[in-house]
XYZ file of C-alpha atoms in Angstrom:
356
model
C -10.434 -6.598 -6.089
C -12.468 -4.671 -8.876
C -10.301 -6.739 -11.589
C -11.674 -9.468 -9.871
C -15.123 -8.782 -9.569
C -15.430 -8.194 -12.806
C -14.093 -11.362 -13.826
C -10.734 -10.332 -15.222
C -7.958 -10.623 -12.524
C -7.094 -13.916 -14.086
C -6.105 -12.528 -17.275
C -4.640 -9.264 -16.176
C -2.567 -10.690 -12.760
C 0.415 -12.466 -15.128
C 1.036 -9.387 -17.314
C 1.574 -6.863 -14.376
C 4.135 -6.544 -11.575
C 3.279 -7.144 -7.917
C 5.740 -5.055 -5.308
C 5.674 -6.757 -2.033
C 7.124 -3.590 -0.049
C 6.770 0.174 -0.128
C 9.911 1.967 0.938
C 9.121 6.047 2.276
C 11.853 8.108 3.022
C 12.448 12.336 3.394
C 15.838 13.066 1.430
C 18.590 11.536 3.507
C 17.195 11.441 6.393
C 17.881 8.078 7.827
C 14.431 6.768 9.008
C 13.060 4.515 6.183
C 8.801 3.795 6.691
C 8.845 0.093 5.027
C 5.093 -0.922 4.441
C 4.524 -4.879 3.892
C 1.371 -6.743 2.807
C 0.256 -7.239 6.141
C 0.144 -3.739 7.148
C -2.915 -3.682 4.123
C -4.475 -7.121 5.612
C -2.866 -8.478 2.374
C -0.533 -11.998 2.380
C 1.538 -11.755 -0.670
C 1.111 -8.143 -2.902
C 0.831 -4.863 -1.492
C 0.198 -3.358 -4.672
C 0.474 -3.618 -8.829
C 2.510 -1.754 -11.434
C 0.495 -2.044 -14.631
C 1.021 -0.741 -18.342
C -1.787 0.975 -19.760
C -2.487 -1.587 -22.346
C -2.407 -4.656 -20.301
C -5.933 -3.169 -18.590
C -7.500 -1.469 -21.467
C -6.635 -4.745 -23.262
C -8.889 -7.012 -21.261
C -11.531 -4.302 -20.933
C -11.998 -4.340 -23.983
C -12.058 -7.582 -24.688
C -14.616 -8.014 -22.441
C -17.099 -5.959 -23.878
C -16.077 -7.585 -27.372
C -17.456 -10.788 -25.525
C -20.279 -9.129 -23.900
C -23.849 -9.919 -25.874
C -25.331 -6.947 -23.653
C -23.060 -4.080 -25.348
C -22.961 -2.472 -28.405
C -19.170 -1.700 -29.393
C -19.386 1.795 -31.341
C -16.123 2.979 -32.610
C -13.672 4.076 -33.160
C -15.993 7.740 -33.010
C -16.376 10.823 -31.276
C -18.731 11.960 -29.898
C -19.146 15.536 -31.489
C -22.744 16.698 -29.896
C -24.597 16.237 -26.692
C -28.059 17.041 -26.397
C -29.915 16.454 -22.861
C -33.518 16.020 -22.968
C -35.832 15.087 -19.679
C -36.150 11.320 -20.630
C -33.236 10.545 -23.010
C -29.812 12.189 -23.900
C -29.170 12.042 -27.390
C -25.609 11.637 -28.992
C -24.191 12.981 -32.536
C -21.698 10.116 -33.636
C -18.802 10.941 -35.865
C -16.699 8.263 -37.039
C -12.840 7.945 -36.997
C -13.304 5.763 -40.398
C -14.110 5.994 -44.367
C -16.762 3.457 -43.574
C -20.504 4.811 -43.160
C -22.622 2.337 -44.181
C -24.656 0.952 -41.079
C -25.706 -1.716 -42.984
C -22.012 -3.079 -43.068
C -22.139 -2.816 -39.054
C -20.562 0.977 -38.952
C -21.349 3.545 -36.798
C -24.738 5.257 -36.549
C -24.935 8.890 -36.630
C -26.986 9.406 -33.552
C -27.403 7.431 -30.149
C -29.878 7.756 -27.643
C -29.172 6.951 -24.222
C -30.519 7.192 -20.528
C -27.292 7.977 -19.187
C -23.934 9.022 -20.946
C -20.850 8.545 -18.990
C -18.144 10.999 -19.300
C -15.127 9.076 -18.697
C -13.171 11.382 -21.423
C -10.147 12.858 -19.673
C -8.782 16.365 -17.297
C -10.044 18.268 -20.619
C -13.602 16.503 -20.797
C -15.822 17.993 -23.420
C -18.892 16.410 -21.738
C -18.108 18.168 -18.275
C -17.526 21.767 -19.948
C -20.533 21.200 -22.275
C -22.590 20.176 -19.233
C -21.325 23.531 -17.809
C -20.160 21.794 -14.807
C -17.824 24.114 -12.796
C -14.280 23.012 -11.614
C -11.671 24.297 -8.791
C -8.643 23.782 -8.341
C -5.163 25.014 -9.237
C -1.955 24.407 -11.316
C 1.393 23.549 -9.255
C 4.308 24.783 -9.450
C 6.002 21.587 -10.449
C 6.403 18.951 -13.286
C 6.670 15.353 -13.378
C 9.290 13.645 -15.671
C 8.221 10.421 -16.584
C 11.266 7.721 -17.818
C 11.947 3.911 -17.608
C 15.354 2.357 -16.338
C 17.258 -0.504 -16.431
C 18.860 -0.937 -13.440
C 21.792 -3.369 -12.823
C 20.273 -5.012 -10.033
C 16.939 -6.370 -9.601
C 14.689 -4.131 -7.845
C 12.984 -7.085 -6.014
C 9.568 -6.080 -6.249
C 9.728 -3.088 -3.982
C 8.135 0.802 -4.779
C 10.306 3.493 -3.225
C 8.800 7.136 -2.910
C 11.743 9.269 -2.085
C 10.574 12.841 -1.470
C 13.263 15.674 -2.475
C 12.869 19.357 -1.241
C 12.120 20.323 -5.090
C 9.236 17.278 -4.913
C 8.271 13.639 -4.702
C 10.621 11.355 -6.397
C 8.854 7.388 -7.188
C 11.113 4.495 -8.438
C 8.334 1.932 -9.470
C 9.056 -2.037 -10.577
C 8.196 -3.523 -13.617
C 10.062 -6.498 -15.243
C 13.379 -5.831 -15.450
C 12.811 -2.105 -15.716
C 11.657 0.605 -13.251
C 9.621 3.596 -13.774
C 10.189 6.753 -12.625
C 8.224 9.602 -11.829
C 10.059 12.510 -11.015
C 8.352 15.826 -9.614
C 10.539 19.250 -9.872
C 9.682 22.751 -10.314
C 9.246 23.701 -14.043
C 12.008 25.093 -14.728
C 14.372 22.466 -12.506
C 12.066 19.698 -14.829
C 12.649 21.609 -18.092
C 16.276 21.304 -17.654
C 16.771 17.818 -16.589
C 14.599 17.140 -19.808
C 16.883 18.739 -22.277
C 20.018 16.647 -21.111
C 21.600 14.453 -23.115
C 20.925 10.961 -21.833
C 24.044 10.182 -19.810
C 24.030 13.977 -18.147
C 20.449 12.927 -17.109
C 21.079 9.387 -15.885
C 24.158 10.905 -13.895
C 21.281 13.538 -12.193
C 19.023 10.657 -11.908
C 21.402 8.444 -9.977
C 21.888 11.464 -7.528
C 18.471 11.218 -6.433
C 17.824 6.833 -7.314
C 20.847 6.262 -5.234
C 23.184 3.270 -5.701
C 21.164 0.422 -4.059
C 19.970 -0.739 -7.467
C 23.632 -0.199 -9.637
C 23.877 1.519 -12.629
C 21.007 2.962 -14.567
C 20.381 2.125 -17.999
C 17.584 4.505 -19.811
C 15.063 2.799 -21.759
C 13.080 4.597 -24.269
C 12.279 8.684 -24.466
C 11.328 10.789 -21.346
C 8.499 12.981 -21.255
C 7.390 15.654 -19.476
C 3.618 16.719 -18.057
C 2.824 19.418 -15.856
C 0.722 18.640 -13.051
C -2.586 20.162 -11.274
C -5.453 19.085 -8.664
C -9.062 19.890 -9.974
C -12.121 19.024 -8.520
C -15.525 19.328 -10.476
C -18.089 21.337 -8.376
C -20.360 18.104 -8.961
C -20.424 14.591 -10.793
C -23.639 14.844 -11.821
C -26.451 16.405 -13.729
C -29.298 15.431 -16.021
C -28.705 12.406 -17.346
C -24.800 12.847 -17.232
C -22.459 11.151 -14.804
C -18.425 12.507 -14.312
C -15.506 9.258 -14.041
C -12.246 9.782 -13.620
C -9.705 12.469 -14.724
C -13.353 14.448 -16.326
C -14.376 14.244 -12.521
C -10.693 15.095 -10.783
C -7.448 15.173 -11.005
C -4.454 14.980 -8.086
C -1.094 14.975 -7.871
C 0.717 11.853 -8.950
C 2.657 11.384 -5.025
C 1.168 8.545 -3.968
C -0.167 6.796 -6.955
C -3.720 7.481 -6.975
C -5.198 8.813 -10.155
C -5.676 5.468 -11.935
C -7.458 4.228 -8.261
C -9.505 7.090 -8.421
C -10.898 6.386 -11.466
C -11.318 2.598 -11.125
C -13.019 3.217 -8.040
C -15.086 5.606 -9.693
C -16.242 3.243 -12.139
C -17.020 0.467 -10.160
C -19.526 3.163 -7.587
C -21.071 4.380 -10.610
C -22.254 0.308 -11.580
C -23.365 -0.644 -8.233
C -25.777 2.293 -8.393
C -26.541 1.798 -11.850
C -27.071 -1.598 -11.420
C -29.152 -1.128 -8.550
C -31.242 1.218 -9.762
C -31.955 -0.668 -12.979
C -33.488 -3.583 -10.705
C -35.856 -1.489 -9.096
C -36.977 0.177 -12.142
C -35.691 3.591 -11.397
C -34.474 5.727 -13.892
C -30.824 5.678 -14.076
C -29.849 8.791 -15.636
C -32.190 11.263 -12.949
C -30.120 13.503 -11.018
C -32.321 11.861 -8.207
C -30.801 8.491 -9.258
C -26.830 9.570 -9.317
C -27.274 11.644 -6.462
C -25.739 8.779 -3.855
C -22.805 8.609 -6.555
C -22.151 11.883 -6.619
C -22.126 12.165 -2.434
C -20.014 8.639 -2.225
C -17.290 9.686 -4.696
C -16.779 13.531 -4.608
C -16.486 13.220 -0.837
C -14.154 10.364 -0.773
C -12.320 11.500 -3.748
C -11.784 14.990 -2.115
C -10.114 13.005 0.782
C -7.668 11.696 -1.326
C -7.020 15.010 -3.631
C -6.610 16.425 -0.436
C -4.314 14.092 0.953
C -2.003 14.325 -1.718
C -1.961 17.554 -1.858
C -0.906 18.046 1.850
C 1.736 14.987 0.928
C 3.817 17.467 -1.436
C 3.428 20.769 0.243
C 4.674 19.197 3.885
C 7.887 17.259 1.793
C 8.424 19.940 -0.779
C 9.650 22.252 2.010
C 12.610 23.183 3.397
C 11.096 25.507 6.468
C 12.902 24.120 9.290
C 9.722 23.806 11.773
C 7.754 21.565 8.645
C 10.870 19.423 8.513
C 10.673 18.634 12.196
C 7.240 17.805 12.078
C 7.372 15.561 8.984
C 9.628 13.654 10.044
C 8.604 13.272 13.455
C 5.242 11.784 11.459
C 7.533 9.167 9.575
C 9.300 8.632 12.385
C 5.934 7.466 14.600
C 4.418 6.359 11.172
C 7.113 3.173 11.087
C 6.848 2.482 15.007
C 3.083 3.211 15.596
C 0.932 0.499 13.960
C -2.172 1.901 13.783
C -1.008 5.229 12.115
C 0.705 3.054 9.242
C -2.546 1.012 8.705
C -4.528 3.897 8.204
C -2.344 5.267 5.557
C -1.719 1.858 3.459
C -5.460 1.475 3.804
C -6.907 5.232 2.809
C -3.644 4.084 -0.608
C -5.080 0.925 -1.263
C -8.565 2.250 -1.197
C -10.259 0.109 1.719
C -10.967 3.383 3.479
C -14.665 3.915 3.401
C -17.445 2.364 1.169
C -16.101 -0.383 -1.054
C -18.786 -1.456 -4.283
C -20.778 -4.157 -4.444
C -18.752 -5.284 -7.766
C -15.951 -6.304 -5.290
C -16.301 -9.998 -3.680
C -15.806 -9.791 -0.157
C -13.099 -10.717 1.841
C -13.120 -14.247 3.597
């Protein structure tokens, strides 16, 4: 809906892959939660699997097109300094070129408002001296791409495993997977040679898509929820994985962020057309409210997702599953879940059309 808003859903919807059901199951326990388009008040796609260059691809290109912004790169920014009317920013450039006269970078930018949309690690957040909480897990998350024998007919499966959530994702011909496991468990299955590791992958995949063909390297990345204390200050708003991060079950950092982004313009854009100031705290004060509340809903969420299924405590195992089980029969509970996913829970921007 953002995609669209902004113009771009025609360019981005043939390069990405729909998935027209969501398959949640607990090990091998035999009660399968199926969620289906409708369940989402959607007709045809519950949801998208995307590469990471397919979106930054037409991003960018639209704000090549754009006559109202100023492209500056490829730089970093090496130096913040926040001052009551502007925030001024020291430019280094990623290239032998210097000259501004040939249209390179210039060494210092002045802005009301700098956006720090630069990753878990941000540089803008700890120079802002914006306090975080949160905490490492004990798990990590293999990342790896399959070809599987069958077709995977558009459908997502999150499996969850005592040792963590386990997410067979469509794209193409291939599937992604997204494997959580304690470090250690994850370490190991990482330094397998590739048929050991498709034979420990097929264990947990199962046999309903045939035999598993790795594509490509694996990698590994250790996960963590953080929460910045706020999004704001003086003339600085947080987007993104600078703002939080969660645990991948569920799928939800990229929405996060996206979601993020699109608040942030509404106000922005708002404020602009009265004439306010749009880098006051006063200003990104609603933003700040809107997303860190709605944000913690979701870290939270997640978060309570992989403790309950990453447990083998016999009374937890009851009680999860006796939530799948009236999850798939009670259609109310199942709504609210695909909905707080798909991110129609709560205050949806301005930037996105509304539904007919």
């Amino acid at each position: 809906s953002i995609f669209r808003g902004l113009g771009l859903w025609d360019q981005v919807r043939p390069k990405i892959e729909p998935f027209h059901h969501i398959r949640l199951s607990d090990c091998d326990w035999p009660d399968v939660v199926t969620f289906k388009p409708a369940d989402a008040g959607e007709t045809e796609d519950l949801g998208y699997v995307a590469e990471h260059t397919v979106l930054m691809g037409a991003l960018q290109d639209a704000i090549e097109a754009s006559p109202d912004v100023d492209w500056i790169g490829p730089a970093i920014a090496q130096d913040v300094t926040y001052e009551s009317d502007w925030a001024y920013v020291s430019v280094d450039p990623v290239s032998d070129v210097d000259s501004e006269a040939d249209g390179a970078i210039p060494r210092r930018v002045r802005a009301k408002l700098v956006i720090g949309a630069d990753g878990a690690r941000s540089p803008l957040r700890e120079g802002a001296e914006i306090p975080t909480s949160g905490w490492k897990y004990w798990q990590s998350c293999i990342v790896a791409v399959v070809r599987p024998e069958k077709h995977h007919n558009n459908t997502a499966y999150e499996r969850f495993q005592t040792s963590g959530p386990f997410a067979i994702l469509p794209l193409r011909d291939t599937c992604r997977v997204v494997w959580t496991a304690p470090h250690e468990e994850a370490e190991a299955m990482l330094a397998l040679d590739d048929e050991q590791f498709l034979q420990e992958l097929s264990k947990r995949f199962g046999d309903q898509l045939g035999r598993l063909e790795l594509v490509g390297d694996r990698r590994l990345f250790s996960v963590r929820l953080m929460q910045s204390k706020q999004y704001v200050s003086t003339r600085l708003a947080l987007v993104g994985e600078a703002a939080h991060n969660c645990h991948p079950v569920g799928g939800q950092g990229l929405n996060l962020g996206i979601r993020d982004g699109a608040a942030l313009a509404e106000l922005v854009l708002a404020a602009h057309q009265r004439g306010d100031d749009i880098g006051s705290v006063e200003t990104l004060r609603p933003y700040d409210r809107q997303r860190r509340w709605g944000n913690l809903l979701i870290l939270g969420f997640t978060d309570i997702l992989d403790r309950v299924f990453s447990n083998q405590w016999l009374p937890v195992m009851a009680v999860r599953r006796l939530g799948l089980f009236a999850m798939q029969r009670v259609g109310p509970i199942k709504q609210l879940a695909i909905r707080i996913m798909t991110g129609k829970w709560g205050h949806i921007p301005q930037l996105v059309p509304p539904e007919k």
